[in-house]
């Protein structure tokens, strides 16, 4: 059963070339990807390969020029109460307290006030931040803010969770502990997650499958099944299997990073 | 005990901030008394205080003050309503801003006082042209600040809400407006101080009441102490208006309090 089926998706943007002439930047081309119900799938690729563009299209924040995307066997809708997105920059509302931030998704869905409060409190407890319910986001550390953002999207209870490099702005320790925390939460209810990252380790530790993308114009080059046992913990980084998978993914992505570098050099 | 401590600290704070003012008052008092300046043209603060007292006892100061306050309030109210409304509209539809920006920037740079003769021609010497010059002076900072506040609402907040299926009106009410609120209030406070400046000019031409009239009339009749009394009252009006608007702003943007003081 597929949650999402992307068929020959294409997306391009008009840009200004070097001499100011009009040009077209092809970001996605012939992009095919099937995402299974309840799986944790990572999109891994060199920067600028279009992985975030695909996520934005899935989130209804961008349009596609070619091909089609089916979600639950139906045409992708621009407007849906079934998706939630986590951003690298947290996207918390600075004028709302932590608890009020958690409620925003439920407000959008017009959940009654009391139920909203209760649900928000429950998910705040889940990420271990109950003590900070009435603080404002700017009073929290980066890692705590991202936990709030994750709790917010979970409280909204979407069937499709989209995460756009959510841990990229955090320091290494915070990042690793949040990865494990995300796994713990996800393993409890197994909603479909599409996770965009450029970190090989992160993709492997979290995912059931890793879709490695080509350099621009982006499409899926190969999909790696990650057969590491669940539930996973920190220790998995030291296992032989992890090292083996890491090597395989690295080989896949090496050429693509090289291509990106080359095209940059040609332009420069 | 606690109560006294708090008020003690507040008074001490006021004392520190008042150092400059007290020094200035001392200098002002000394200058005419020691003959540094001609005392015919500059009354010392003690004389000004006496004039203030006499004016209010004669029942003249209160009405002048109130009529000025009323004009400022009316002008500021209209300009706030219009400025916030059109500012939101223009900030929301960016294309519109592109067309209008140069026009608005030119209007803003033109002195409101330069328009006063025009308003008198169009609307006569009555209350209407007074309200309009006050409105005109305060409209631009409010309009332009509102516009920029709406425009600068963090796009990632909007995208986040949209990804959860928020409607346009939800995004507008719950994301864009609160995001713009701090800049809107800055505009209103700026507009408020322009109002107090504009009311003086308005009351100096063809008026028979208000603090501006009091200042000009006292000067013409050589009541120098009363002239300064009028000027001091204008300062009080401005300070009062500003702190009232500030209190209003704090209520609506309380979340920013410790950002402003650097956490």
XYZ file of C-alpha atoms in Angstrom:
531
model
C 0.000 0.000 0.000
C 1.503 3.304 -1.063
C 0.978 6.489 0.906
C 2.519 8.684 -1.773
C 3.228 7.901 -5.405
C 5.239 10.479 -7.332
C 5.221 9.781 -11.054
C 7.653 11.580 -13.395
C 7.422 14.803 -11.439
C 9.118 17.824 -12.995
C 9.629 21.312 -11.632
C 11.599 24.228 -13.023
C 12.077 27.864 -12.136
C 12.819 30.815 -14.398
C 16.122 32.435 -13.464
C 18.493 35.074 -14.749
C 21.643 33.617 -16.268
C 25.147 35.011 -16.060
C 24.692 37.695 -18.710
C 21.264 38.562 -17.381
C 19.620 36.429 -20.049
C 16.543 34.470 -19.165
C 17.195 30.860 -18.322
C 15.348 27.948 -16.837
C 16.598 26.054 -13.821
C 15.365 22.481 -13.921
C 15.186 21.405 -10.286
C 13.257 18.148 -10.580
C 13.021 15.992 -13.686
C 11.577 12.527 -14.135
C 11.314 12.231 -10.375
C 9.737 8.898 -9.428
C 9.202 7.777 -5.866
C 6.804 5.517 -4.010
C 6.458 6.081 -0.294
C 4.918 3.249 1.713
C 2.243 3.687 4.337
C 3.841 4.000 7.776
C 7.452 4.040 6.671
C 10.240 6.406 7.616
C 11.776 7.515 4.333
C 14.710 9.876 3.978
C 15.543 11.913 0.904
C 19.293 12.263 0.768
C 21.191 14.305 -1.738
C 23.740 17.032 -2.414
C 22.649 20.588 -1.685
C 20.483 22.097 -4.390
C 19.350 18.724 -5.738
C 15.668 19.542 -5.303
C 14.856 17.434 -2.250
C 13.299 20.376 -0.431
C 11.420 21.362 -3.566
C 9.795 17.940 -3.650
C 8.897 18.241 0.025
C 7.374 21.683 -0.577
C 5.264 20.276 -3.397
C 4.100 17.463 -1.104
C 3.226 20.065 1.536
C 1.105 22.022 -0.925
C 3.491 24.977 -0.762
C 4.710 24.680 -4.333
C 3.323 23.475 -7.655
C 4.608 20.821 -10.003
C 5.049 21.457 -13.718
C 4.976 17.884 -14.963
C 3.905 14.453 -13.826
C 1.589 13.667 -10.967
C 1.579 12.905 -7.275
C -0.984 10.655 -5.656
C -1.567 10.707 -1.916
C -3.731 7.829 -0.658
C -4.483 7.065 -4.334
C -5.931 10.537 -4.871
C -4.516 13.547 -6.673
C -2.392 15.689 -4.340
C -4.477 18.532 -2.908
C -3.070 22.006 -2.220
C -5.220 22.296 0.858
C -5.334 19.438 3.348
C -5.648 18.819 7.079
C -3.652 15.659 6.708
C -0.094 16.955 6.429
C 2.295 18.637 8.781
C 5.723 20.054 8.146
C 8.711 20.667 10.408
C 11.174 23.331 9.270
C 14.854 23.804 9.930
C 14.130 27.256 11.392
C 11.455 25.890 13.800
C 8.725 28.279 12.530
C 7.376 28.891 16.033
C 5.191 31.939 16.563
C 7.252 34.254 18.773
C 4.203 35.928 20.323
C 2.700 32.678 21.546
C 3.799 30.634 24.525
C 5.035 27.094 23.968
C 1.610 25.654 24.814
C -0.196 28.128 22.549
C 2.209 27.246 19.755
C 1.234 23.607 20.089
C -2.400 24.587 19.723
C -2.109 26.394 16.403
C -2.581 23.318 14.228
C -5.644 22.333 16.232
C -6.998 25.860 15.911
C -6.672 25.554 12.161
C -8.792 22.397 12.354
C -11.256 24.152 14.674
C -10.827 21.765 17.573
C -12.693 23.144 20.647
C -10.582 25.084 23.117
C -10.588 22.595 25.995
C -9.682 19.644 23.848
C -6.957 21.757 22.259
C -5.406 22.516 25.638
C -5.484 18.874 26.687
C -3.972 17.555 23.482
C -1.275 20.246 23.549
C -0.353 19.363 27.136
C -0.185 15.688 26.300
C 2.231 16.186 23.405
C 4.304 18.662 25.361
C 4.732 15.943 27.985
C 5.729 13.534 25.232
C 8.737 15.689 24.310
C 9.530 16.318 27.984
C 8.894 20.075 27.980
C 5.882 20.375 30.304
C 7.840 22.668 32.596
C 8.184 25.195 29.768
C 4.509 25.397 28.790
C 4.222 29.107 29.512
C 7.602 30.239 28.232
C 8.032 32.020 24.931
C 10.103 30.389 22.160
C 12.933 32.920 22.423
C 13.464 31.818 26.007
C 14.298 28.262 24.892
C 17.433 26.744 23.372
C 17.496 25.663 19.726
C 17.055 21.996 20.578
C 14.082 22.752 22.810
C 12.498 24.904 20.126
C 12.749 22.103 17.615
C 11.201 19.711 20.136
C 8.320 22.151 20.492
C 7.980 22.304 16.699
C 7.902 18.510 16.526
C 5.361 18.309 19.355
C 3.264 20.894 17.519
C 3.122 18.896 14.332
C 2.436 15.667 16.272
C -0.388 17.288 18.245
C -2.002 18.136 14.916
C -1.933 14.404 14.163
C -1.290 14.389 10.420
C -1.026 11.117 8.542
C 1.907 12.429 6.556
C 4.786 14.097 8.363
C 7.213 16.167 6.321
C 10.538 17.192 7.824
C 12.864 19.589 6.028
C 16.354 19.209 7.532
C 14.896 19.748 11.004
C 18.120 19.114 12.902
C 20.564 20.850 10.547
C 20.862 23.996 12.646
C 21.579 22.187 15.914
C 24.895 21.240 17.514
C 26.075 17.638 17.198
C 25.051 16.421 20.670
C 21.593 17.967 20.553
C 21.160 16.648 17.069
C 21.953 13.050 18.019
C 19.734 13.068 21.074
C 16.853 14.539 19.058
C 17.247 11.856 16.399
C 16.832 9.166 19.031
C 13.915 11.029 20.552
C 12.213 11.312 17.182
C 12.673 7.556 16.689
C 11.172 6.810 20.096
C 8.116 8.926 19.302
C 7.725 7.637 15.770
C 8.122 3.984 16.744
C 5.115 4.394 19.037
C 2.593 5.265 16.308
C 4.364 4.819 12.941
C 2.904 7.601 10.856
C 4.501 8.037 7.436
C 7.493 10.399 7.614
C 9.341 11.953 4.691
C 12.591 13.319 6.038
C 14.904 15.543 3.998
C 18.553 15.632 5.013
C 22.052 15.935 3.607
C 23.585 13.918 6.445
C 24.240 10.277 5.568
C 24.415 9.170 9.205
C 21.156 10.851 10.057
C 19.370 9.272 7.109
C 20.607 5.782 7.995
C 19.908 5.929 11.718
C 16.344 7.132 11.258
C 15.032 5.521 8.113
C 13.486 2.336 6.812
C 14.585 3.407 3.354
C 16.916 6.079 2.056
C 16.244 7.563 -1.383
C 19.511 8.898 -2.758
C 19.018 11.710 -5.247
C 21.091 12.810 -8.207
C 22.532 16.282 -8.614
C 20.251 18.808 -10.295
C 17.963 18.174 -12.091
C 17.047 15.898 -9.227
C 15.554 12.463 -9.457
C 15.865 9.354 -7.326
C 19.086 7.576 -8.184
C 18.691 4.583 -5.937
C 16.730 3.475 -2.916
C 18.580 1.749 -0.073
C 16.698 -0.503 2.331
C 18.085 0.002 5.834
C 17.668 -3.295 7.639
C 19.030 -2.205 11.004
C 16.877 -3.682 13.808
C 14.355 -1.514 15.632
C 13.999 -0.049 18.166
C 17.281 1.664 17.420
C 19.493 3.410 19.961
C 22.685 5.463 20.003
C 24.790 2.295 19.959
C 23.789 1.507 16.417
C 26.356 3.994 15.142
C 29.106 1.644 16.314
C 27.733 -1.488 14.689
C 29.383 -3.201 11.742
C 26.150 -3.183 9.761
C 25.882 0.592 10.157
C 29.403 1.037 8.795
C 28.630 -1.234 5.841
C 25.435 0.642 4.913
C 27.177 3.942 5.406
C 29.903 2.955 2.962
C 27.358 1.874 0.354
C 25.357 5.097 0.616
C 28.515 7.148 0.563
C 29.619 5.578 -2.693
C 26.234 6.364 -4.221
C 26.277 9.963 -3.206
C 29.968 10.652 -3.878
C 29.539 10.939 -7.627
C 26.587 13.268 -7.245
C 28.420 15.611 -4.898
C 31.273 15.568 -7.410
C 28.894 16.543 -10.214
C 27.527 19.429 -8.186
C 31.052 20.678 -7.509
C 31.931 20.416 -11.158
C 28.944 22.378 -12.321
C 29.743 25.057 -9.756
C 33.307 25.223 -11.010
C 32.180 25.586 -14.605
C 29.921 28.448 -13.615
C 32.612 30.158 -11.588
C 7.874 46.401 53.197
C 8.066 44.916 49.770
C 5.706 47.580 48.514
C 7.841 50.326 49.878
C 10.948 48.723 48.395
C 9.396 48.635 44.968
C 8.302 52.241 45.076
C 11.629 53.228 46.508
C 13.357 51.671 43.517
C 10.980 53.336 41.111
C 11.581 56.747 42.682
C 15.306 56.143 42.597
C 15.031 55.230 38.912
C 13.104 58.400 38.214
C 15.750 60.328 40.146
C 18.524 58.996 37.951
C 16.630 59.736 34.760
C 15.788 63.216 36.051
C 19.410 64.305 36.477
C 19.603 65.920 33.044
C 16.266 67.641 33.471
C 17.191 69.042 36.893
C 20.511 70.359 35.624
C 18.716 72.002 32.721
C 16.165 73.607 35.059
C 18.968 74.912 37.285
C 20.739 76.425 34.292
C 17.499 77.923 33.025
C 16.791 79.423 36.432
C 20.292 80.847 36.719
C 20.567 82.327 33.233
C 18.004 85.147 33.550
C 18.629 85.689 37.270
C 22.376 86.147 36.882
C 21.873 88.368 33.850
C 23.329 85.964 31.260
C 20.258 86.551 29.111
C 17.673 89.307 29.063
C 15.022 88.345 31.603
C 12.364 90.109 29.533
C 12.605 87.323 26.986
C 13.360 84.415 29.212
C 11.452 83.789 32.407
C 13.053 81.465 34.952
C 11.261 78.168 35.683
C 9.968 79.440 39.019
C 8.180 82.253 37.198
C 6.882 79.781 34.625
C 5.579 77.567 37.417
C 3.838 80.572 38.916
C 2.335 81.394 35.532
C 1.145 77.808 35.202
C -0.453 78.034 38.612
C -2.142 81.363 37.874
C -3.335 80.227 34.456
C -4.931 77.143 35.863
C -6.456 79.068 38.763
C -7.998 81.484 36.304
C -9.417 78.408 34.578
C -7.594 79.118 31.293
C -5.010 76.367 31.147
C -7.400 73.420 31.488
C -9.626 74.288 28.508
C -6.627 75.088 26.260
C -5.012 71.817 27.233
C -8.181 69.829 26.710
C -8.987 71.320 23.311
C -5.442 70.540 22.109
C -5.706 67.024 23.484
C -9.047 66.606 21.773
C -7.656 67.734 18.404
C -4.657 65.439 18.743
C -6.866 62.515 19.746
C -9.274 63.048 16.864
C -6.489 63.374 14.289
C -4.576 60.398 15.633
C -7.676 58.237 15.793
C -8.566 58.906 12.172
C -4.989 58.477 10.960
C -4.598 55.243 12.934
C -7.767 53.790 11.454
C -6.904 54.872 7.931
C -3.178 54.138 8.204
C -3.585 50.659 9.635
C -6.359 49.758 7.216
C -4.597 50.904 4.054
C -1.202 49.819 5.361
C -2.446 46.257 5.788
C -4.088 46.348 2.400
C -1.003 47.640 0.623
C 1.413 45.420 2.528
C -0.672 42.363 1.774
C -0.910 42.982 -1.954
C 2.708 43.587 -2.729
C 2.184 44.666 -6.299
C 0.199 47.619 -5.028
C 3.104 48.665 -2.892
C 5.382 48.653 -5.898
C 3.123 51.177 -7.618
C 2.560 53.368 -4.596
C 5.865 53.352 -2.756
C 7.461 56.335 -4.494
C 4.298 58.374 -4.110
C 4.078 57.636 -0.401
C 7.751 58.254 0.225
C 7.379 61.684 -1.420
C 4.320 62.491 0.680
C 6.174 61.490 3.788
C 9.143 63.683 3.001
C 6.959 66.732 2.378
C 6.427 68.764 5.519
C 2.860 68.600 6.751
C 3.077 72.317 7.502
C 3.652 73.063 3.832
C 0.208 71.624 3.195
C -1.506 73.753 5.796
C -2.218 76.664 3.410
C -3.666 74.144 0.978
C -5.962 72.679 3.623
C -7.069 76.178 4.629
C -7.944 76.948 1.028
C -9.851 73.697 0.690
C -11.443 73.318 4.093
C -11.451 76.787 5.625
C -10.047 77.929 8.941
C -12.265 75.776 11.157
C -11.765 72.567 13.056
C -11.825 70.461 9.910
C -8.572 71.756 8.465
C -6.955 71.482 11.907
C -7.942 67.853 12.189
C -6.778 67.241 8.658
C -3.278 68.627 9.159
C -2.898 66.518 12.310
C -4.226 63.527 10.418
C -1.869 64.188 7.517
C 1.197 64.552 9.736
C 0.607 61.272 11.550
C -0.816 59.222 8.684
C 2.467 58.467 6.906
C 4.487 56.886 9.677
C 1.493 54.744 10.627
C 0.735 53.719 7.064
C 4.318 52.961 6.112
C 5.131 51.093 9.324
C 1.986 48.981 9.060
C 2.819 48.242 5.463
C 6.340 47.146 6.279
C 5.175 45.125 9.293
C 2.750 43.155 7.142
C 5.347 42.718 4.424
C 8.026 41.541 6.837
C 5.943 38.821 8.482
C 8.261 35.805 8.518
C 7.387 33.697 5.444
C 8.292 30.436 7.197
C 5.503 31.065 9.738
C 3.044 31.491 6.882
C 4.335 28.389 5.111
C 4.098 26.384 8.302
C 0.450 27.349 8.767
C -0.306 26.707 5.106
C 1.211 23.231 5.287
C -1.321 22.461 8.020
C -4.148 23.586 5.769
C -4.787 27.053 7.237
C -7.151 29.291 5.285
C -6.144 32.718 3.990
C -8.177 34.475 6.636
C -6.705 32.337 9.415
C -3.179 33.155 8.249
C -4.057 36.810 8.058
C -5.647 37.009 11.508
C -3.399 34.676 13.455
C -0.035 35.034 11.727
C 0.352 38.218 9.693
C -1.457 40.640 12.004
C 0.299 39.614 15.236
C 3.607 39.538 13.379
C 3.014 43.089 12.189
C 1.729 44.408 15.542
C 5.069 45.649 16.924
C 5.796 47.705 13.816
C 2.238 49.021 13.721
C 2.603 50.269 17.286
C 5.925 51.888 16.510
C 4.156 53.722 13.696
C 1.337 54.844 15.960
C 3.747 56.176 18.566
C 5.706 58.029 15.928
C 2.435 59.356 14.542
C 1.416 60.476 18.031
C 4.474 62.664 18.429
C 3.924 64.150 14.951
C 0.355 64.943 16.020
C 1.563 67.008 18.962
C 3.883 68.935 16.649
C 1.165 69.496 14.083
C -1.427 70.683 16.581
C 0.793 73.623 17.529
C 1.047 74.798 13.957
C -2.664 74.290 13.464
C -3.473 76.361 16.524
C -1.155 79.188 15.584
C -3.104 79.977 12.433
C -6.628 81.207 12.792
C -7.375 79.588 16.113
C -8.760 81.083 19.302
C -8.090 78.161 21.603
C -5.554 75.451 22.368
C -2.015 75.446 23.690
C -0.539 76.592 20.376
C -2.832 79.601 20.448
C -1.862 80.238 24.083
C 1.831 80.293 23.207
C 1.422 82.651 20.270
C -1.079 84.924 22.016
C 1.111 85.244 25.140
C 4.086 86.124 22.989
C 2.104 88.791 21.143
C 0.905 90.305 24.441
C 4.355 90.043 26.036
C 3.240 87.609 28.710
C 6.558 85.813 28.427
C 6.086 83.600 31.498
C 2.723 82.439 30.172
C 4.287 81.725 26.785
C 6.764 79.361 28.448
C 3.913 77.908 30.493
C 2.200 77.016 27.219
C 5.371 75.428 25.852
C 5.840 73.368 29.011
C 2.207 72.232 28.808
C 2.816 71.069 25.246
C 5.755 69.002 26.451
C 3.525 67.476 29.122
C 0.877 66.703 26.496
C 3.458 64.986 24.303
C 4.977 63.002 27.149
C 1.553 61.945 28.402
C 0.411 60.824 24.967
C 3.617 58.916 24.363
C 3.467 57.052 27.658
C -0.222 56.253 27.136
C 0.576 54.795 23.712
C 3.562 52.991 25.192
C 1.390 51.374 27.857
C -1.050 50.317 25.156
C 1.787 48.854 23.105
C 3.188 46.918 26.071
C -0.176 45.301 26.681
C -0.381 43.984 23.145
C 3.236 42.991 22.684
C 4.108 41.808 26.179
C 5.913 38.783 24.711
C 8.650 41.084 23.458
C 9.414 42.569 26.864
C 12.501 40.556 27.649
C 13.693 40.536 24.042
C 13.839 44.301 24.166
C 15.891 44.362 27.349
C 18.202 41.700 25.943
C 16.780 38.726 27.932
